[in-house]
mmCIF file of C-alpha atoms in Angstrom:
data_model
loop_
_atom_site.group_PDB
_atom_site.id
_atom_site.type_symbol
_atom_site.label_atom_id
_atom_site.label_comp_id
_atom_site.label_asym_id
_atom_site.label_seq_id
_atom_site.Cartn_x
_atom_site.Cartn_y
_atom_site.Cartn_z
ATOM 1 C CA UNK V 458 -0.591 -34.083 70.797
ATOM 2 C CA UNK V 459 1.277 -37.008 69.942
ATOM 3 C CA UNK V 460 -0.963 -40.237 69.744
ATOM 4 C CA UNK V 461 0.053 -43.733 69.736
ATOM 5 C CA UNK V 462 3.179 -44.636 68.150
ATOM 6 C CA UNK V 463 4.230 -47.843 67.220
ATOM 7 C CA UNK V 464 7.463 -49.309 65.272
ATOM 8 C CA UNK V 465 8.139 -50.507 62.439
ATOM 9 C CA UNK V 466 5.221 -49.731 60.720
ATOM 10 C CA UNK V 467 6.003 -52.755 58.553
ATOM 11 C CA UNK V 468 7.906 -55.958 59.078
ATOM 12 C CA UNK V 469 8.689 -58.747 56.939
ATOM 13 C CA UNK V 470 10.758 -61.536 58.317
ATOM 14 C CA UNK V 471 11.326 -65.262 57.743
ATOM 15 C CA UNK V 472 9.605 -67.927 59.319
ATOM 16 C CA UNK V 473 11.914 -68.840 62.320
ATOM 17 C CA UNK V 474 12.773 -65.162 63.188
ATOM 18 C CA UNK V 475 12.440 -63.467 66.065
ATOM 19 C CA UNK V 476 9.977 -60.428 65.528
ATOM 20 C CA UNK V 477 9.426 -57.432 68.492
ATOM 21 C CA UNK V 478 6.982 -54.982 67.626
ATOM 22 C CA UNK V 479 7.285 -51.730 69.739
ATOM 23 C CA UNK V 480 4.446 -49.281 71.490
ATOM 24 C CA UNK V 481 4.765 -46.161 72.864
ATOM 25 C CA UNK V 482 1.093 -44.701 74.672
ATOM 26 C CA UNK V 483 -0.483 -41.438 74.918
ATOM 27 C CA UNK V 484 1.113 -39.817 77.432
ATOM 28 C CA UNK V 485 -1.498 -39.882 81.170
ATOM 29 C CA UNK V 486 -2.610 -43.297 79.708
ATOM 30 C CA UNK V 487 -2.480 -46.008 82.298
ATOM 31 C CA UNK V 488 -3.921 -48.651 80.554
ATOM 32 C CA UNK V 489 -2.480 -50.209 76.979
ATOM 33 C CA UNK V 490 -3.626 -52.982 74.599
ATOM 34 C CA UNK V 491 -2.373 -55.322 72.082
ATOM 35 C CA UNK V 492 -4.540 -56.495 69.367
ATOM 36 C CA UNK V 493 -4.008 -58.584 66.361
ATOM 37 C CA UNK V 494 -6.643 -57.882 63.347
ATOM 38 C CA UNK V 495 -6.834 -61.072 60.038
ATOM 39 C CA UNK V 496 -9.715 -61.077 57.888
ATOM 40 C CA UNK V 497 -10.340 -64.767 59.075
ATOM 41 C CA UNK V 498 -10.721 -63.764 62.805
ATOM 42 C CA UNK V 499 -11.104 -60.506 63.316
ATOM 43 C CA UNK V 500 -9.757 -58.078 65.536
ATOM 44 C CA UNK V 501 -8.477 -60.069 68.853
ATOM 45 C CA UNK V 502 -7.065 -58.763 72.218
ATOM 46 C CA UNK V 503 -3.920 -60.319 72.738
ATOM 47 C CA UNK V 504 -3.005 -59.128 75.956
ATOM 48 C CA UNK V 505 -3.659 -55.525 78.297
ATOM 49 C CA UNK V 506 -1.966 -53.905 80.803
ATOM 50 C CA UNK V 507 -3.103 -51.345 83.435
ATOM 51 C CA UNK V 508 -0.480 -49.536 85.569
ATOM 52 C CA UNK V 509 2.608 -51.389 83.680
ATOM 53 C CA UNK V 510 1.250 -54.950 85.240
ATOM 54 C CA UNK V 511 -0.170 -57.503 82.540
ATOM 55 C CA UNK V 512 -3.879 -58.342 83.130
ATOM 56 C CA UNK V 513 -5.347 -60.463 81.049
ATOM 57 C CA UNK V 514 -2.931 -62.413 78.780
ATOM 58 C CA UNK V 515 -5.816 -65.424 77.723
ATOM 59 C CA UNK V 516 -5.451 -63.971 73.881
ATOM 60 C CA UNK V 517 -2.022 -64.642 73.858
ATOM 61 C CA UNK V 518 -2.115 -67.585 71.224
ATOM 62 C CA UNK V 519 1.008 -69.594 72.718
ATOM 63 C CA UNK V 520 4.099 -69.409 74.158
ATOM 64 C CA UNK V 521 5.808 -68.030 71.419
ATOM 65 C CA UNK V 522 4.547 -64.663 72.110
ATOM 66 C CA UNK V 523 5.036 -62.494 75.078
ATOM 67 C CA UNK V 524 4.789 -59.100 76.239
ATOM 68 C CA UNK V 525 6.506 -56.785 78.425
ATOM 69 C CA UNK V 526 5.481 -53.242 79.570
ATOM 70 C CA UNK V 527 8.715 -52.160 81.804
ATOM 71 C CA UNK V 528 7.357 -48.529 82.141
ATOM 72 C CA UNK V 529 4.245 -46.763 81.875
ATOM 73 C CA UNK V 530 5.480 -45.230 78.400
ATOM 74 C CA UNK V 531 6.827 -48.112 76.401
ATOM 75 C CA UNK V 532 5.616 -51.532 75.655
ATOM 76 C CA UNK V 533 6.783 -54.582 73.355
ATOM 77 C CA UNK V 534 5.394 -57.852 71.583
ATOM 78 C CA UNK V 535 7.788 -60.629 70.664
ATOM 79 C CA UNK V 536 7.407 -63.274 69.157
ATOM 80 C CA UNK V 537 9.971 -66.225 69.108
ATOM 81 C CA UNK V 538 10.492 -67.861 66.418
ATOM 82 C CA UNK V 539 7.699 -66.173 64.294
ATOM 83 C CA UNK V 540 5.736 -68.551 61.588
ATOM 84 C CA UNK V 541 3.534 -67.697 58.413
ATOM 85 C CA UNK V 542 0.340 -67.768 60.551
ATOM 86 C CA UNK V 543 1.409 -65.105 62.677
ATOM 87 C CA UNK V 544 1.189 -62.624 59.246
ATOM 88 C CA UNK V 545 -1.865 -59.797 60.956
ATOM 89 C CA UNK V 546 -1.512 -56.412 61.272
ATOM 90 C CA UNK V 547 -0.587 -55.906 65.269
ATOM 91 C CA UNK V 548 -2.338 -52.847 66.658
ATOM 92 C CA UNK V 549 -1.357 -50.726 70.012
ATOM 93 C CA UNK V 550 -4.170 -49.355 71.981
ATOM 94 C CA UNK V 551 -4.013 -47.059 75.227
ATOM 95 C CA UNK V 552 -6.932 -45.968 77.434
ATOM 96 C CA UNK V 553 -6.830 -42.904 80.105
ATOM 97 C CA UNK V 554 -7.811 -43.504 83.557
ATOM 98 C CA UNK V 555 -11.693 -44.726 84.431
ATOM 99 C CA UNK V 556 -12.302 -43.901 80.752
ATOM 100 C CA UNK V 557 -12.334 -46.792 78.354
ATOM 101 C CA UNK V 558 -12.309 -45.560 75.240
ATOM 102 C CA UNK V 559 -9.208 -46.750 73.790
ATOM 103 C CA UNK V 560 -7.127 -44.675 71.170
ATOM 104 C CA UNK V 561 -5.518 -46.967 68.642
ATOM 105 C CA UNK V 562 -1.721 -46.783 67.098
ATOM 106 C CA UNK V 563 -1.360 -46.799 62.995
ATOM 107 C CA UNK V 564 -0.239 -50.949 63.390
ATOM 108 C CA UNK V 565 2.432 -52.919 62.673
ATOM 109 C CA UNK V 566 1.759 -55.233 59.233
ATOM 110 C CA UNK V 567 3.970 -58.509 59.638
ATOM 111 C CA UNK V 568 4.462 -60.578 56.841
ATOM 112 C CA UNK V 569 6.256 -63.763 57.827
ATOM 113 C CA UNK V 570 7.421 -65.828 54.821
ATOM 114 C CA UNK T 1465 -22.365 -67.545 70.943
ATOM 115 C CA UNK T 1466 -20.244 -64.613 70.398
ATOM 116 C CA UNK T 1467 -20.276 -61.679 73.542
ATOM 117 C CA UNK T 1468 -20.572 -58.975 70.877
ATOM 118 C CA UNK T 1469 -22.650 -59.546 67.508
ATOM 119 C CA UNK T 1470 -23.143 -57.095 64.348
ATOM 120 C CA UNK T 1471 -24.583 -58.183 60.724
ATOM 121 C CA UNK T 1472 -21.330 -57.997 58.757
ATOM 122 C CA UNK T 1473 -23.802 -56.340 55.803
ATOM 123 C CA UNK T 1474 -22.163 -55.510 53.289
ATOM 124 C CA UNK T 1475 -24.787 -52.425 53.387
ATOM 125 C CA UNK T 1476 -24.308 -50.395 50.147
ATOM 126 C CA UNK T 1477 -26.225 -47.132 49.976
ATOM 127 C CA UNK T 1478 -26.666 -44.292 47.774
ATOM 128 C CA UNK T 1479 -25.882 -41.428 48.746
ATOM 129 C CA UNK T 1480 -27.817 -38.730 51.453
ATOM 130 C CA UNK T 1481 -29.641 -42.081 52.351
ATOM 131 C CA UNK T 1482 -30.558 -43.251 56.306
ATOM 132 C CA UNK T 1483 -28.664 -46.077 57.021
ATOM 133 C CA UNK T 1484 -29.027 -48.080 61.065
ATOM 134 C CA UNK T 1485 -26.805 -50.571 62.574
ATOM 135 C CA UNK T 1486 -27.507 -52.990 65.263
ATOM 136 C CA UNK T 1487 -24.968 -54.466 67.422
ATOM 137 C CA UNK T 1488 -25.830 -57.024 70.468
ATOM 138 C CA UNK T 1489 -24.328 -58.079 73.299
ATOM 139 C CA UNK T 1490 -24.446 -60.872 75.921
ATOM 140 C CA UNK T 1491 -23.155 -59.991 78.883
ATOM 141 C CA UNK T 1492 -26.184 -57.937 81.050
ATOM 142 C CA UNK T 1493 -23.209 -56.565 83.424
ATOM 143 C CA UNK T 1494 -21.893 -54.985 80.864
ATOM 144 C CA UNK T 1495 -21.416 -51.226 81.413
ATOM 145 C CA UNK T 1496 -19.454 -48.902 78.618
ATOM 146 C CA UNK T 1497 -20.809 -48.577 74.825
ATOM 147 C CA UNK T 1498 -18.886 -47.518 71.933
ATOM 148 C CA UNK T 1499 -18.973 -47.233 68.235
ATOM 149 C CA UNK T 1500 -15.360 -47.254 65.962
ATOM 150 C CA UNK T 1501 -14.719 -46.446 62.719
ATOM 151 C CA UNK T 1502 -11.905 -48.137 60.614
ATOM 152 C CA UNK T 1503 -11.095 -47.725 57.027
ATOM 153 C CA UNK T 1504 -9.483 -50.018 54.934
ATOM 154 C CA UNK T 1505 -5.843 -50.646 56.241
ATOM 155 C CA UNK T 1506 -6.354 -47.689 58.763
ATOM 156 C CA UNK T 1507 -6.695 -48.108 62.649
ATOM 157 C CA UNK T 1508 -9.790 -48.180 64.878
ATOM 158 C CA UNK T 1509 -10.984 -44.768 65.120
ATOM 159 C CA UNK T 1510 -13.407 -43.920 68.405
ATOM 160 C CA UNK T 1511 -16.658 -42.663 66.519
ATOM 161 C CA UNK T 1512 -18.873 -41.913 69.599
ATOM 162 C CA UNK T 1513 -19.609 -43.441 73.121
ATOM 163 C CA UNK T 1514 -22.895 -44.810 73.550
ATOM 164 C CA UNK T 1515 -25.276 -43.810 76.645
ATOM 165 C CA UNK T 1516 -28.330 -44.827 77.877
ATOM 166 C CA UNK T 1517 -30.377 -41.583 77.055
ATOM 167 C CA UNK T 1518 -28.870 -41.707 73.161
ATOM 168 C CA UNK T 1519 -27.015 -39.658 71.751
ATOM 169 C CA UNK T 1520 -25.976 -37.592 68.943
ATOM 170 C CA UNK T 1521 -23.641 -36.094 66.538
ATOM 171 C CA UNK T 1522 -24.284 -34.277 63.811
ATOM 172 C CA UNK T 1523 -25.849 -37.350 61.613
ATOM 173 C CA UNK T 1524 -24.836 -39.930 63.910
ATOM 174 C CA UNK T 1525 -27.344 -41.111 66.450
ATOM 175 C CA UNK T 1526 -26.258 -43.916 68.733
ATOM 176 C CA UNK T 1527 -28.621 -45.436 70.893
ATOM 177 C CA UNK T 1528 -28.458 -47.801 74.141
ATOM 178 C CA UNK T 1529 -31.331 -50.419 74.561
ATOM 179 C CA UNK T 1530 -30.165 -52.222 78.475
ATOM 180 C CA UNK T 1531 -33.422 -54.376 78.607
ATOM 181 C CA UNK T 1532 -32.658 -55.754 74.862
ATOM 182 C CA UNK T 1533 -28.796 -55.583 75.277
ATOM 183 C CA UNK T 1534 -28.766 -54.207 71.802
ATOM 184 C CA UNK T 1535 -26.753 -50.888 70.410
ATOM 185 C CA UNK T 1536 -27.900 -49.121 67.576
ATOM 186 C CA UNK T 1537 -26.036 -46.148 65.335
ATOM 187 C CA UNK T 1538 -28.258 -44.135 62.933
ATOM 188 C CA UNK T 1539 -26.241 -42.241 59.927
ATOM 189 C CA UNK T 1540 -28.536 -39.630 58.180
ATOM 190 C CA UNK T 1541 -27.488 -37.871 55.126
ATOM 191 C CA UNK T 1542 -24.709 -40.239 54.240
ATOM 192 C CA UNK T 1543 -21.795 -39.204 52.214
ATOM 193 C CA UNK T 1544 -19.003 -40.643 50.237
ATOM 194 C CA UNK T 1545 -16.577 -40.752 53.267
ATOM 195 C CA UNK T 1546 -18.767 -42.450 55.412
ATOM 196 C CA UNK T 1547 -17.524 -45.745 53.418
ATOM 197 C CA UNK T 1548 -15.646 -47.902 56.605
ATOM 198 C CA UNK T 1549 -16.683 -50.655 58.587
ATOM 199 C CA UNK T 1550 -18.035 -49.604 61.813
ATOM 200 C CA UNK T 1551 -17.059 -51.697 65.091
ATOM 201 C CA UNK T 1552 -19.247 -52.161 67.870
ATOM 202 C CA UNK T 1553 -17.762 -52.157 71.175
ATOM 203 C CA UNK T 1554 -18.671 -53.494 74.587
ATOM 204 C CA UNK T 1555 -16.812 -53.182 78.397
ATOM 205 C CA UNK T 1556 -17.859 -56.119 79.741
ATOM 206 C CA UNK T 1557 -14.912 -55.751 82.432
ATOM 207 C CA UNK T 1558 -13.493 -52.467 83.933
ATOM 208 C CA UNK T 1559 -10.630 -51.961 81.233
ATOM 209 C CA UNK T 1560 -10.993 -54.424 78.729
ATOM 210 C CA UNK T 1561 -13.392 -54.184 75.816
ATOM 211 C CA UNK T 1562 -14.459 -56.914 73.491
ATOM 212 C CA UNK T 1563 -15.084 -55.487 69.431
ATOM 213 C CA UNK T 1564 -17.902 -56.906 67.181
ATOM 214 C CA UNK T 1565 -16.682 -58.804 63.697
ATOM 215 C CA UNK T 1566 -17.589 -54.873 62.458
ATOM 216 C CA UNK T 1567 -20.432 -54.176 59.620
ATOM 217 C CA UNK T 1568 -19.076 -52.679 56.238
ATOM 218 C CA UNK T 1569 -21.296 -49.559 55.065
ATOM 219 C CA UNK T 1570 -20.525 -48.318 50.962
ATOM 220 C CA UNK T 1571 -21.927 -45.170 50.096
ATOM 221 C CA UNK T 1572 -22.192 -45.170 46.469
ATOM 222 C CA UNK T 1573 -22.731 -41.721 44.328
#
């Protein structure tokens, strides 16, 4: 079975760029996850979704970054116009229904220069 | 305070030795338990769920301590690949979880 899938699998852009990071779930999941992982802080939830409809977006750092789920099998990040501090590795996770263990895409690694 | 803590170690081991992490948590309402792996410039890999009798497998033991709000995993025998940094995690809302800082384990030969 195919797991999570996310694109690219690296990214390196200039500061000022726009940058959209791509997710495709497990297949039955209803629930998906965006987190961003820096040695300084850590792995942090960005935003989720459950059923397509964002939840909780409080991790979203500012309005330069948004995220859009506009079916149950595909799901983006942007951000608009990227800068250095944005350089994490984003990660894609997606969670079955009432079960919340969460199953975790290989990442995205964005350098921004 | 943080809602989910773990001892970042490092813990370096030698090899076939016992080796226990402790994660806590601050949210009482809290009500799914899980322990990730993740290797170095790998993804978060689910290890094992946590429950409130314990439970294990093979040489992983994870146990669930409500009245302390503390998690636990036991490794026995540890080996070579058990290197990582093992994340805590805590649902302290239906769907969303909230991952410790993780503790780094080294099994050394």
């Amino acid at each position: 079975d195919a797991g999570v899938i996310q694109s690219p699998r690296h990214e390196v852009t200039e500061m000022g760029q726009e940058v959209t990071l791509r997710c495709k779930p497990i297949s039955g999941h209803n629930s998906l996850f965006w987190y961003r992982q820096t040695m300084m802080r850590g792995l942090e939830l960005l935003i989720y979704f459950n059923n397509n409809v964002p939840i909780d977006d409080s991790g979203m750092p500012e309005d330069r970054f948004s995220a859009k789920m506009p079916n149950a099998s595909f799901s983006t990040l942007k951000i608009q116009p990227s800068e250095p501090r944005d350089s994490a590795v984003y990660f894609c996770a997606s969670s079955s229904p009432l079960r919340y263990e969460q199953y975790f895409g290989p990442g995205t690694r964005l350098t921004v220069t | 305070r943080k809602e989910v803590e773990q001892d970042p170690g490092p813990f370096n081991v030698p090899e076939g030795a016992t080796v226990a992490f402790n994660c806590t948590y601050s949210n009482s309402a809290s009500q799914s338990f899980f322990w990730y792996r993740q290797d170095c410039r790998k993804e978060p890999k689910l290890l094992m769920s946590v429950y409130s009798s314990g439970n294990e497998d093979g040489r992983f033991t994870a146990q669930l301590n409500r009245a302390s709000q503390y998690i636990s995993l036991l490794i026995r025998d540890s080996k070579l690949s058990d290197s990582a940094t093992y994340l805590c995690v805590v649902n302290t809302n239906a769907g969303k979880s909230t991952f410790g800082d993780g503790t780094t384990l080294t099994v050394k030969p």
